[in-house]
Amino acid sequence: MGVYQERRYRLKCRGRGLISFTARVKETDLWITAPENLSAQAVESILAHRRGLEDYVSRNPGFLTSLKPLPADPWAPPLVKAMLAAGQAAGTGPMAAVAGAIAQAVGRDLSPLAGGEVMVENGGDIYLESPREVTVGLEAGDSPISGRLGISIAPQDMPLCLGTSSGTVGHSLSLGRADAATVKATDGALADAVATALGNRVKSTADLQAALDWVGAVPGVRGALIVLGRKLAAWGDMELVPLEQGAQG
């Protein structure tokens, strides 16, 4: 299944008075919601952040392939510093944080142009900023829970990031079997890396409690949930609400 087929759930996203558009550069494929089409500005932002990342990788090739945390680098560009710190917190390689880090970086760049109302989605990792309550639909592959519940985010909790990893959906590396492992944090790189590590810990329902105990001890994480088949386990500040069938956003 191709990446664009995998992301057909994007067509379900809606926002009152907002429009949605894509911004793509190489492997980076963002779905953005804002009051107006800012695709040109989004592409400029992606190019700027990718330029720093690609230059760093060219000088430090181990950054791209490491599955273990790498030490902090005071000379790295901001995006890379965030990814290194997230990998250390989650116990993963820094590339486990790339989608969330880019989503947040681009969202922050667009925020002044969007009047502080922008959502950036990057393969399940989301940056949210809005003066209104936002509900994010929970996608969990073939689980019967998928599309039935949403995560409600209050305006005072934003800007906020959600990172999601899956062992059954998508092309990203996961060592677990969770249909969805979602993490809530103010830092996008952290949410992404911790979601990856959380999903890696879940291979059966017997792993759910230990996985939640682990994620609850990670500094900076505000909430988390795991979907495994018909089971859902959650920790922290995760307000779940029912969705109308077929509705998202």
mmCIF file of C-alpha atoms in Angstrom:
data_model
loop_
_atom_site.group_PDB
_atom_site.id
_atom_site.type_symbol
_atom_site.label_atom_id
_atom_site.label_comp_id
_atom_site.label_asym_id
_atom_site.label_seq_id
_atom_site.Cartn_x
_atom_site.Cartn_y
_atom_site.Cartn_z
ATOM 1 C CA MET A 1 0.000 0.000 0.000
ATOM 2 C CA GLY A 2 1.440 3.389 -0.958
ATOM 3 C CA VAL A 3 1.915 6.234 1.468
ATOM 4 C CA TYR A 4 -0.844 8.363 -0.036
ATOM 5 C CA GLN A 5 -3.301 5.461 0.168
ATOM 6 C CA GLU A 6 -2.334 4.927 3.790
ATOM 7 C CA ARG A 7 -3.144 8.570 4.498
ATOM 8 C CA ARG A 8 -6.648 8.663 3.035
ATOM 9 C CA TYR A 9 -7.877 9.308 6.605
ATOM 10 C CA ARG A 10 -6.762 12.892 5.989
ATOM 11 C CA LEU A 11 -9.808 13.375 3.787
ATOM 12 C CA LYS A 12 -11.977 13.008 6.910
ATOM 13 C CA CYS A 13 -10.430 16.021 8.653
ATOM 14 C CA ARG A 14 -12.608 19.091 8.946
ATOM 15 C CA GLY A 15 -12.326 22.487 10.637
ATOM 16 C CA ARG A 16 -14.874 25.288 10.879
ATOM 17 C CA GLY A 17 -13.747 28.227 8.773
ATOM 18 C CA LEU A 18 -10.462 26.499 7.952
ATOM 19 C CA ILE A 19 -8.998 24.917 4.840
ATOM 20 C CA SER A 20 -6.632 21.970 4.458
ATOM 21 C CA PHE A 21 -3.727 21.575 2.050
ATOM 22 C CA THR A 22 -0.581 19.511 1.579
ATOM 23 C CA ALA A 23 3.082 20.517 1.577
ATOM 24 C CA ARG A 24 5.607 17.968 0.306
ATOM 25 C CA VAL A 25 9.384 17.962 0.027
ATOM 26 C CA LYS A 26 11.087 14.615 -0.641
ATOM 27 C CA GLU A 27 10.032 12.221 2.175
ATOM 28 C CA THR A 28 8.271 14.983 4.120
ATOM 29 C CA ASP A 29 4.529 14.928 3.414
ATOM 30 C CA LEU A 30 2.500 17.297 5.594
ATOM 31 C CA TRP A 31 -1.261 17.815 5.811
ATOM 32 C CA ILE A 32 -1.922 21.290 7.155
ATOM 33 C CA THR A 33 -5.103 23.012 8.309
ATOM 34 C CA ALA A 34 -5.186 26.811 8.641
ATOM 35 C CA PRO A 35 -7.437 29.801 7.890
ATOM 36 C CA GLU A 36 -5.825 30.196 4.433
ATOM 37 C CA ASN A 37 -3.627 28.280 2.034
ATOM 38 C CA LEU A 38 -0.056 28.666 3.259
ATOM 39 C CA SER A 39 1.417 25.840 1.190
ATOM 40 C CA ALA A 40 4.188 27.971 -0.316
ATOM 41 C CA GLN A 41 5.278 29.183 3.113
ATOM 42 C CA ALA A 42 5.057 25.641 4.463
ATOM 43 C CA VAL A 43 7.339 24.327 1.709
ATOM 44 C CA GLU A 44 9.855 27.090 2.494
ATOM 45 C CA SER A 45 9.767 26.058 6.160
ATOM 46 C CA ILE A 46 10.222 22.367 5.329
ATOM 47 C CA LEU A 47 13.167 23.164 3.059
ATOM 48 C CA ALA A 48 14.867 25.244 5.731
ATOM 49 C CA HIS A 49 14.533 22.592 8.426
ATOM 50 C CA ARG A 50 15.434 19.726 6.120
ATOM 51 C CA ARG A 51 18.508 21.613 4.925
ATOM 52 C CA GLY A 52 19.888 21.733 8.453
ATOM 53 C CA LEU A 53 18.989 18.095 9.102
ATOM 54 C CA GLU A 54 20.449 16.814 5.824
ATOM 55 C CA ASP A 55 23.662 18.764 6.328
ATOM 56 C CA TYR A 56 24.021 17.320 9.828
ATOM 57 C CA VAL A 57 23.386 13.760 8.578
ATOM 58 C CA SER A 58 25.991 14.190 5.838
ATOM 59 C CA ARG A 59 28.574 14.935 8.541
ATOM 60 C CA ASN A 60 27.226 12.417 11.069
ATOM 61 C CA PRO A 61 25.880 9.410 9.108
ATOM 62 C CA GLY A 62 25.320 7.383 12.269
ATOM 63 C CA PHE A 63 22.534 9.815 13.195
ATOM 64 C CA LEU A 64 20.379 8.389 10.417
ATOM 65 C CA THR A 65 20.720 4.703 11.323
ATOM 66 C CA SER A 66 21.173 4.531 15.094
ATOM 67 C CA LEU A 67 18.425 2.725 16.997
ATOM 68 C CA LYS A 68 19.945 3.837 20.302
ATOM 69 C CA PRO A 69 20.147 7.318 21.861
ATOM 70 C CA LEU A 70 23.014 9.536 20.771
ATOM 71 C CA PRO A 71 24.697 12.177 22.942
ATOM 72 C CA ALA A 72 23.677 15.820 22.867
ATOM 73 C CA ASP A 73 25.510 18.049 20.381
ATOM 74 C CA PRO A 74 25.670 21.760 21.274
ATOM 75 C CA TRP A 75 26.659 22.602 17.681
ATOM 76 C CA ALA A 76 23.676 20.873 16.054
ATOM 77 C CA PRO A 77 20.801 22.858 14.490
ATOM 78 C CA PRO A 78 17.675 23.252 16.690
ATOM 79 C CA LEU A 79 15.716 20.471 14.968
ATOM 80 C CA VAL A 80 18.564 17.999 15.489
ATOM 81 C CA LYS A 81 19.015 19.060 19.124
ATOM 82 C CA ALA A 82 15.325 18.358 19.750
ATOM 83 C CA MET A 83 15.600 14.932 18.117
ATOM 84 C CA LEU A 84 18.704 14.020 20.113
ATOM 85 C CA ALA A 85 17.049 15.055 23.389
ATOM 86 C CA ALA A 86 13.879 13.118 22.533
ATOM 87 C CA GLY A 87 15.869 9.987 21.719
ATOM 88 C CA GLN A 88 17.627 10.200 25.068
ATOM 89 C CA ALA A 89 14.321 10.582 26.929
ATOM 90 C CA ALA A 90 12.650 7.719 25.062
ATOM 91 C CA GLY A 91 15.625 5.379 24.719
ATOM 92 C CA THR A 92 15.430 5.422 20.922
ATOM 93 C CA GLY A 93 17.550 6.584 18.029
ATOM 94 C CA PRO A 94 17.034 10.244 17.098
ATOM 95 C CA MET A 95 15.262 9.490 13.813
ATOM 96 C CA ALA A 96 12.344 8.105 15.844
ATOM 97 C CA ALA A 97 11.551 11.775 16.535
ATOM 98 C CA VAL A 98 11.862 13.221 13.033
ATOM 99 C CA ALA A 99 8.172 13.365 12.031
ATOM 100 C CA GLY A 100 7.039 15.032 15.234
ATOM 101 C CA ALA A 101 9.984 17.424 15.241
ATOM 102 C CA ILE A 102 9.274 18.597 11.686
ATOM 103 C CA ALA A 103 5.521 18.917 12.317
ATOM 104 C CA GLN A 104 6.159 21.194 15.290
ATOM 105 C CA ALA A 105 8.882 23.217 13.575
ATOM 106 C CA VAL A 106 6.680 23.935 10.557
ATOM 107 C CA GLY A 107 3.644 24.619 12.759
ATOM 108 C CA ARG A 108 5.576 27.193 14.753
ATOM 109 C CA ASP A 109 6.792 28.865 11.556
ATOM 110 C CA LEU A 110 3.255 29.085 10.176
ATOM 111 C CA SER A 111 1.550 30.147 13.404
ATOM 112 C CA PRO A 112 2.099 33.935 13.031
ATOM 113 C CA LEU A 113 0.799 33.759 9.446
ATOM 114 C CA ALA A 114 -2.224 31.679 10.513
ATOM 115 C CA GLY A 115 -3.269 33.877 13.416
ATOM 116 C CA GLY A 116 -2.332 31.197 15.930
ATOM 117 C CA GLU A 117 -4.667 28.579 14.425
ATOM 118 C CA VAL A 118 -2.828 25.797 12.629
ATOM 119 C CA MET A 119 -2.655 22.004 12.606
ATOM 120 C CA VAL A 120 0.236 20.143 10.997
ATOM 121 C CA GLU A 121 -0.013 16.367 10.547
ATOM 122 C CA ASN A 122 3.017 14.319 9.530
ATOM 123 C CA GLY A 123 2.225 10.631 9.223
ATOM 124 C CA GLY A 124 0.245 10.456 12.472
ATOM 125 C CA ASP A 125 2.342 13.000 14.379
ATOM 126 C CA ILE A 126 0.436 16.230 14.921
ATOM 127 C CA TYR A 127 1.147 19.793 16.028
ATOM 128 C CA LEU A 128 -1.985 21.600 17.250
ATOM 129 C CA GLU A 129 -2.523 25.282 17.939
ATOM 130 C CA SER A 130 -6.013 26.779 18.148
ATOM 131 C CA PRO A 131 -8.129 29.160 20.240
ATOM 132 C CA ARG A 132 -10.943 26.602 19.972
ATOM 133 C CA GLU A 133 -11.401 23.096 21.317
ATOM 134 C CA VAL A 134 -10.062 20.464 18.929
ATOM 135 C CA THR A 135 -10.969 16.790 18.684
ATOM 136 C CA VAL A 136 -8.477 14.472 17.026
ATOM 137 C CA GLY A 137 -9.926 11.211 15.748
ATOM 138 C CA LEU A 138 -8.193 8.044 16.896
ATOM 139 C CA GLU A 139 -7.056 5.879 13.969
ATOM 140 C CA ALA A 140 -6.027 2.352 14.956
ATOM 141 C CA GLY A 141 -6.055 0.217 11.837
ATOM 142 C CA ASP A 142 -8.380 -2.782 11.995
ATOM 143 C CA SER A 143 -9.174 -2.362 15.688
ATOM 144 C CA PRO A 144 -12.944 -1.938 16.274
ATOM 145 C CA ILE A 145 -12.020 1.136 18.345
ATOM 146 C CA SER A 146 -10.603 2.908 15.279
ATOM 147 C CA GLY A 147 -12.687 5.900 14.178
ATOM 148 C CA ARG A 148 -15.023 5.632 17.177
ATOM 149 C CA LEU A 149 -13.143 7.731 19.725
ATOM 150 C CA GLY A 150 -11.413 11.073 19.636
ATOM 151 C CA ILE A 151 -8.949 12.893 21.872
ATOM 152 C CA SER A 152 -10.375 16.236 23.005
ATOM 153 C CA ILE A 153 -7.861 19.077 23.383
ATOM 154 C CA ALA A 154 -8.876 22.251 25.258
ATOM 155 C CA PRO A 155 -7.651 25.649 23.964
ATOM 156 C CA GLN A 156 -5.650 26.324 27.124
ATOM 157 C CA ASP A 157 -3.675 23.101 26.558
ATOM 158 C CA MET A 158 -2.338 24.261 23.197
ATOM 159 C CA PRO A 159 0.131 24.480 21.515
ATOM 160 C CA LEU A 160 0.304 20.717 21.884
ATOM 161 C CA CYS A 161 1.709 17.706 20.062
ATOM 162 C CA LEU A 162 0.431 14.157 19.617
ATOM 163 C CA GLY A 163 2.732 11.372 18.486
ATOM 164 C CA THR A 164 1.377 8.032 17.283
ATOM 165 C CA SER A 165 3.149 4.780 16.471
ATOM 166 C CA SER A 166 1.624 1.562 15.156
ATOM 167 C CA GLY A 167 2.860 -1.969 14.727
ATOM 168 C CA THR A 168 0.030 -2.799 12.319
ATOM 169 C CA VAL A 169 -0.491 0.377 10.254
ATOM 170 C CA GLY A 170 1.924 2.352 8.079
ATOM 171 C CA HIS A 171 5.534 1.987 7.024
ATOM 172 C CA SER A 172 7.418 3.280 10.094
ATOM 173 C CA LEU A 173 9.552 0.851 12.109
ATOM 174 C CA SER A 174 7.806 -0.608 15.173
ATOM 175 C CA LEU A 175 8.912 -3.631 17.175
ATOM 176 C CA GLY A 176 5.533 -4.074 18.863
ATOM 177 C CA ARG A 177 1.997 -5.113 17.904
ATOM 178 C CA ALA A 178 -0.071 -2.162 19.141
ATOM 179 C CA ASP A 179 -2.655 -0.868 16.677
ATOM 180 C CA ALA A 180 -1.930 2.593 18.072
ATOM 181 C CA ALA A 181 0.347 4.016 20.753
ATOM 182 C CA THR A 182 -0.363 7.725 21.169
ATOM 183 C CA VAL A 183 1.550 10.169 23.358
ATOM 184 C CA LYS A 184 0.600 13.733 24.329
ATOM 185 C CA ALA A 185 3.347 16.295 25.022
ATOM 186 C CA THR A 186 4.215 19.935 24.393
ATOM 187 C CA ASP A 187 7.329 18.847 22.478
ATOM 188 C CA GLY A 188 6.730 17.192 19.108
ATOM 189 C CA ALA A 189 10.023 15.321 18.956
ATOM 190 C CA LEU A 190 9.412 13.904 22.435
ATOM 191 C CA ALA A 191 5.838 12.828 21.621
ATOM 192 C CA ASP A 192 7.029 11.037 18.483
ATOM 193 C CA ALA A 193 10.006 9.222 20.031
ATOM 194 C CA VAL A 194 8.116 8.192 23.161
ATOM 195 C CA ALA A 195 5.191 6.917 21.072
ATOM 196 C CA THR A 196 7.652 4.732 19.164
ATOM 197 C CA ALA A 197 9.173 3.392 22.375
ATOM 198 C CA LEU A 198 5.738 2.860 23.902
ATOM 199 C CA GLY A 199 4.532 0.882 20.900
ATOM 200 C CA ASN A 200 7.699 -1.212 20.951
ATOM 201 C CA ARG A 201 6.817 -2.369 24.469
ATOM 202 C CA VAL A 202 3.416 -3.804 23.541
ATOM 203 C CA LYS A 203 3.267 -7.267 22.006
ATOM 204 C CA SER A 204 0.259 -8.597 23.924
ATOM 205 C CA THR A 205 -2.348 -7.417 26.443
ATOM 206 C CA ALA A 206 -0.053 -8.620 29.236
ATOM 207 C CA ASP A 207 2.303 -5.750 28.347
ATOM 208 C CA LEU A 208 -0.215 -2.895 28.671
ATOM 209 C CA GLN A 209 0.210 -2.013 32.353
ATOM 210 C CA ALA A 210 4.011 -2.156 32.299
ATOM 211 C CA ALA A 211 4.042 0.023 29.170
ATOM 212 C CA LEU A 212 1.841 2.638 30.832
ATOM 213 C CA ASP A 213 3.969 2.545 33.987
ATOM 214 C CA TRP A 214 7.009 3.252 31.844
ATOM 215 C CA VAL A 215 5.492 6.116 29.847
ATOM 216 C CA GLY A 216 4.118 7.728 32.994
ATOM 217 C CA ALA A 217 7.657 8.133 34.292
ATOM 218 C CA VAL A 218 9.015 9.943 31.197
ATOM 219 C CA PRO A 219 9.472 13.670 31.969
ATOM 220 C CA GLY A 220 7.462 15.918 29.667
ATOM 221 C CA VAL A 221 4.787 13.369 28.758
ATOM 222 C CA ARG A 222 1.295 14.575 29.684
ATOM 223 C CA GLY A 223 -0.752 11.561 28.639
ATOM 224 C CA ALA A 224 -0.719 8.359 26.611
ATOM 225 C CA LEU A 225 -2.982 5.629 25.303
ATOM 226 C CA ILE A 226 -2.542 2.222 23.712
ATOM 227 C CA VAL A 227 -4.977 0.384 21.440
ATOM 228 C CA LEU A 228 -4.468 -3.350 20.969
ATOM 229 C CA GLY A 229 -7.356 -5.025 19.188
ATOM 230 C CA ARG A 230 -10.415 -4.513 21.373
ATOM 231 C CA LYS A 231 -8.384 -3.264 24.333
ATOM 232 C CA LEU A 232 -7.655 0.367 25.170
ATOM 233 C CA ALA A 233 -5.413 1.460 28.034
ATOM 234 C CA ALA A 234 -4.715 5.091 28.941
ATOM 235 C CA TRP A 235 -2.655 7.129 31.385
ATOM 236 C CA GLY A 236 -2.540 10.805 32.313
ATOM 237 C CA ASP A 237 -4.370 13.707 30.704
ATOM 238 C CA MET A 238 -6.206 12.010 27.842
ATOM 239 C CA GLU A 239 -9.831 13.122 27.497
ATOM 240 C CA LEU A 240 -11.564 10.655 25.199
ATOM 241 C CA VAL A 241 -14.885 11.474 23.527
ATOM 242 C CA PRO A 242 -17.142 9.412 21.235
ATOM 243 C CA LEU A 243 -17.156 10.321 17.554
ATOM 244 C CA GLU A 244 -20.086 10.224 15.203
ATOM 245 C CA GLN A 245 -19.601 7.360 12.769
ATOM 246 C CA GLY A 246 -17.563 8.558 9.817
ATOM 247 C CA ALA A 247 -16.677 11.867 11.474
ATOM 248 C CA GLN A 248 -13.221 13.141 12.330
ATOM 249 C CA GLY A 249 -11.612 16.498 13.029
#
